[in-house]
mmCIF file of C-alpha atoms in Angstrom:
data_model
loop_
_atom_site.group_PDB
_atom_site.id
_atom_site.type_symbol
_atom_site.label_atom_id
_atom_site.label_comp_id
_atom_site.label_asym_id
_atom_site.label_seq_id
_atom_site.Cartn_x
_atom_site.Cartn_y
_atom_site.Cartn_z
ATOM 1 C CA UNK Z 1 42.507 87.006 53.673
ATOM 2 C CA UNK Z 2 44.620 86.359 56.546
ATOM 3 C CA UNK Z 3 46.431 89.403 56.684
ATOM 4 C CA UNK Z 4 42.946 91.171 56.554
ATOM 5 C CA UNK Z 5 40.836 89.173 58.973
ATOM 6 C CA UNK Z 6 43.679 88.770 61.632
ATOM 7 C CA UNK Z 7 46.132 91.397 60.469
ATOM 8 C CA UNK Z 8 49.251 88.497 61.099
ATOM 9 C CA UNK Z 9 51.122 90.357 57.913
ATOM 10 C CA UNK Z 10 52.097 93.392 59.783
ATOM 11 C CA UNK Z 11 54.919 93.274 63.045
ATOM 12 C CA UNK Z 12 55.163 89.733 61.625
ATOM 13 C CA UNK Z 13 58.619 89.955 60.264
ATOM 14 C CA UNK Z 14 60.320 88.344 63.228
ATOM 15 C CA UNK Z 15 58.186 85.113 63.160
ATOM 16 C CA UNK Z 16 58.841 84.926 59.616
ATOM 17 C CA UNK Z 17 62.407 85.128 60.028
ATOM 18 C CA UNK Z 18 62.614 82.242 62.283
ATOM 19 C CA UNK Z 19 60.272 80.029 60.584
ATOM 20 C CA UNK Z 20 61.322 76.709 61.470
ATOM 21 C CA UNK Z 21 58.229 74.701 60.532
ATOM 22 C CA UNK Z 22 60.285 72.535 57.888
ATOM 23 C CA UNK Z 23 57.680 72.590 55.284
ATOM 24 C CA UNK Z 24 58.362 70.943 51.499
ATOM 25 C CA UNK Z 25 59.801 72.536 49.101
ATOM 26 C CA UNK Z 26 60.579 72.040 45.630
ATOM 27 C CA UNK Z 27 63.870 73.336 44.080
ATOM 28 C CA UNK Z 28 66.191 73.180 41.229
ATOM 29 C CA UNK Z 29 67.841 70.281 42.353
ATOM 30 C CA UNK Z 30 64.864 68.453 42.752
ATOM 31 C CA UNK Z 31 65.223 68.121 38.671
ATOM 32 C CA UNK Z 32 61.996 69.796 38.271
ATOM 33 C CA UNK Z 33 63.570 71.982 34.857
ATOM 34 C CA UNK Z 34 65.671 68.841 33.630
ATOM 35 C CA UNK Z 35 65.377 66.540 30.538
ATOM 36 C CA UNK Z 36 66.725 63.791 32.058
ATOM 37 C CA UNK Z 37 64.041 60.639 32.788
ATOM 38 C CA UNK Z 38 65.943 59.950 36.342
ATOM 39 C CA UNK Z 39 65.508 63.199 37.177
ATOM 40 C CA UNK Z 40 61.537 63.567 35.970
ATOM 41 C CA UNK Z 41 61.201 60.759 38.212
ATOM 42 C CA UNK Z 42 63.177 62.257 41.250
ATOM 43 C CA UNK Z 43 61.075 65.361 40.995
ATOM 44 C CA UNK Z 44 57.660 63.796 40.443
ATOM 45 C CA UNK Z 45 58.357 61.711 43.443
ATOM 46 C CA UNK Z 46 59.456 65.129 45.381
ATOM 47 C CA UNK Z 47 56.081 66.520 44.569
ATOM 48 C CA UNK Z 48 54.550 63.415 45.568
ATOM 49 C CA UNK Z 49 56.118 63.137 49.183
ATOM 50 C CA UNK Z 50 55.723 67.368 49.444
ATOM 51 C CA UNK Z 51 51.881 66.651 48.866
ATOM 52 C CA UNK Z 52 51.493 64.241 50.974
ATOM 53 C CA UNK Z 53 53.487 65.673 54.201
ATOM 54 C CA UNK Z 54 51.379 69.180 53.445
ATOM 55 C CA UNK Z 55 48.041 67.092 54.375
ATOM 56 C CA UNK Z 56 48.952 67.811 58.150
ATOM 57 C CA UNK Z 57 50.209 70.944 57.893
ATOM 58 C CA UNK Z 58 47.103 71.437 56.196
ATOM 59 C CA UNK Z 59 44.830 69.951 58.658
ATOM 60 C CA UNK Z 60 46.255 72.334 61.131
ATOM 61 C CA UNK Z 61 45.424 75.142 58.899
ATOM 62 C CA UNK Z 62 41.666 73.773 58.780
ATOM 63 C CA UNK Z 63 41.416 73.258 62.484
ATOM 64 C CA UNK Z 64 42.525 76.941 63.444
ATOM 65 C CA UNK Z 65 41.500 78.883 60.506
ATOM 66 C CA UNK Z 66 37.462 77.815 61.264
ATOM 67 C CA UNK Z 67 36.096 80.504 59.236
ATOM 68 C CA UNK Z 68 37.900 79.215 55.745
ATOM 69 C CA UNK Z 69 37.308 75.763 57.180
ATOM 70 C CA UNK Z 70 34.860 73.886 54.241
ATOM 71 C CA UNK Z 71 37.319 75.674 51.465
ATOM 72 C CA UNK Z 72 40.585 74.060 53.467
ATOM 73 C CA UNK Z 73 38.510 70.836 53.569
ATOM 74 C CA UNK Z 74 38.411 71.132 50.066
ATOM 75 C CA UNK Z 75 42.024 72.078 49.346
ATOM 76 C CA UNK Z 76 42.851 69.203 51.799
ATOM 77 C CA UNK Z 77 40.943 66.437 49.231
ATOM 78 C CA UNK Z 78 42.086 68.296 46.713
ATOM 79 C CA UNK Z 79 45.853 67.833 47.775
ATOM 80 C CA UNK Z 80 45.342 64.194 48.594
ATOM 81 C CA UNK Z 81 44.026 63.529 45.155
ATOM 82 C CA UNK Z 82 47.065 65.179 43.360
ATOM 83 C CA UNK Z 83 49.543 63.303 45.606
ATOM 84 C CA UNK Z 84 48.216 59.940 44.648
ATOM 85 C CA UNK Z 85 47.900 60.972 40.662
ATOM 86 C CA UNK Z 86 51.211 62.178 40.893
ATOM 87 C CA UNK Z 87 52.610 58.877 42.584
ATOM 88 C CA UNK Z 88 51.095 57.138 40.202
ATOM 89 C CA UNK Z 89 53.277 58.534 37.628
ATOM 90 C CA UNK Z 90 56.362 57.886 39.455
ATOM 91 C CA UNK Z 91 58.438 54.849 38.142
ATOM 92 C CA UNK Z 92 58.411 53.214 41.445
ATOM 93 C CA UNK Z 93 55.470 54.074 43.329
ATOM 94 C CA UNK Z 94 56.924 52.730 46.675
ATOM 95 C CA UNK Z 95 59.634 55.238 46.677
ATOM 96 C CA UNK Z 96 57.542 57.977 47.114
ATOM 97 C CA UNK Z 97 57.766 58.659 51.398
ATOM 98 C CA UNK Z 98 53.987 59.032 52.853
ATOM 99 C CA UNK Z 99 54.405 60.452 56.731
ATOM 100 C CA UNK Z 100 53.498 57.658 58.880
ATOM 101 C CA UNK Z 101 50.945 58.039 61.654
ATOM 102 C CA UNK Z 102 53.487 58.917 64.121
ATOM 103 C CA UNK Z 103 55.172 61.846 62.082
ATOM 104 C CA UNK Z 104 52.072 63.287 61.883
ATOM 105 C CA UNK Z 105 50.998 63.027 64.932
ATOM 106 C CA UNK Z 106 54.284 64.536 66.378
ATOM 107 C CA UNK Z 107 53.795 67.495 63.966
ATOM 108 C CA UNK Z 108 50.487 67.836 65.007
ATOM 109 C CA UNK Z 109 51.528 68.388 68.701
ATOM 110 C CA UNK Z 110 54.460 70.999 67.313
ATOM 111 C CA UNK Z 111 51.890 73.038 65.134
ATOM 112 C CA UNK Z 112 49.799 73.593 68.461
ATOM 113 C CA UNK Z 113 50.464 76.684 70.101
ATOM 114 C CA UNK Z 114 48.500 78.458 73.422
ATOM 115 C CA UNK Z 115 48.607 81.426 72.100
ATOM 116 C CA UNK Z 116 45.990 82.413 69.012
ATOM 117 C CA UNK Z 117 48.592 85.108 67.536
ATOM 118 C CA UNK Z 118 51.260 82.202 66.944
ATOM 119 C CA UNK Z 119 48.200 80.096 65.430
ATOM 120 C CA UNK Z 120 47.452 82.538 63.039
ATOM 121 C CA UNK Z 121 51.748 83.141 61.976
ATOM 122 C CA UNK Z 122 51.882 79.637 61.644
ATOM 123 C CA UNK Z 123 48.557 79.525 59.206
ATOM 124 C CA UNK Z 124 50.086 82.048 57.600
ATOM 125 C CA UNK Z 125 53.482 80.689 56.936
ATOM 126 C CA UNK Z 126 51.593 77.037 55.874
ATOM 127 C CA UNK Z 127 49.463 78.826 52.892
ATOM 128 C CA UNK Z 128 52.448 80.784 52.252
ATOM 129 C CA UNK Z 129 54.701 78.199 51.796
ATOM 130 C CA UNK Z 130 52.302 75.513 50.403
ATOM 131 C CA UNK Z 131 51.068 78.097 47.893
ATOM 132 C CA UNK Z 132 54.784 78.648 46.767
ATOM 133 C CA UNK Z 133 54.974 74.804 46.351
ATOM 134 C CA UNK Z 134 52.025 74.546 44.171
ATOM 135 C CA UNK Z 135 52.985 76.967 41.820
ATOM 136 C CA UNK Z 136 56.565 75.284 41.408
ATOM 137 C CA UNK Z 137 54.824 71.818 41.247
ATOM 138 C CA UNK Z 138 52.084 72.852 38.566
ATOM 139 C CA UNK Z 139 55.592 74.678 36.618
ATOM 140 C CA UNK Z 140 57.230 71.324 36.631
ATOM 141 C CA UNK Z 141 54.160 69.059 36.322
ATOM 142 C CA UNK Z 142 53.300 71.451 32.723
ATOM 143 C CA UNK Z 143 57.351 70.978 31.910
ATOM 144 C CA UNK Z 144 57.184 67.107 32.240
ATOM 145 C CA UNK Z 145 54.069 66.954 30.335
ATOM 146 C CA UNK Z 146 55.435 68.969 27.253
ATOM 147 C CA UNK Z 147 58.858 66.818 27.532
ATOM 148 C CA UNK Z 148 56.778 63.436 28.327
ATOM 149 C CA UNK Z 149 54.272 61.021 27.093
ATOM 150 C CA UNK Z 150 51.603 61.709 30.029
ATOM 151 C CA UNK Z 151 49.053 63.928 30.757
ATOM 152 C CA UNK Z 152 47.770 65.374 34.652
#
């Protein structure tokens, strides 16, 4: 939708080279494909943290993408509520790093641009990235259930 309504996908290459926005990522090491309980837990409390430090990048995406803004709202509770279920599942649920009020305010301030065509490349990169993170969470989330005695 954004490439269509703001057309951010074309001439955007260069942006999207030098994204430096730092979002969460899941990866290989994070143990997300191993057997190992350690490693379950490492990744579960990856997907946790990634969850939780998306909020504000997502809260950015609902402030400056106003005509998707009730679906973001949604995607925003809907984020929250995994991050907690999957914390939950985490061995030590006080390992997991939340983003205190201060990181997020600082990334606030960094996410706000003048200009509307920067805006819309860094909306763009968000659902990008956060839409790559999902699918590797929901992956390793349906791998830990099939090698673990838990359900989502």
């Amino acid at each position: 939708q954004m490439c269509e309504k703001f057309t951010v996908c074309e001439n955007s290459m260069e942006l999207l080279l030098r994204n430096n926005l730092n979002l969460p990522k899941v990866t290989e090491e994070d143990g997300d494909l191993l057997t190992f309980l350690s490693f379950q837990d490492k990744c579960l409390r990856k997907i946790s943290s990634g969850l939780y430090t998306f909020q504000t990048y997502l809260e950015h995406v609902q402030e400056t993408f106003a005509s998707e803004k009730q679906n973001v709202k949604s995607l925003c509770y809907s984020t929250e509520h995994l991050a907690r279920t999957v914390r939950q599942m985490v061995i030590n649920p006080d390992e997991v790093a939340i983003p205190d009020s201060a990181t997020q305010k600082s990334l606030r301030a960094k996410l706000k641009s003048d200009k509307t065509w920067i805006e819309k490349i860094t909306t763009h990169l968000i659902l990008r990235d956060f839409t790559s993170f999902m699918e590797k969470t929901v992956r390793a989330l349906r791998y830990l259930e099939n090698t673990r005695s838990f359900s989502v």
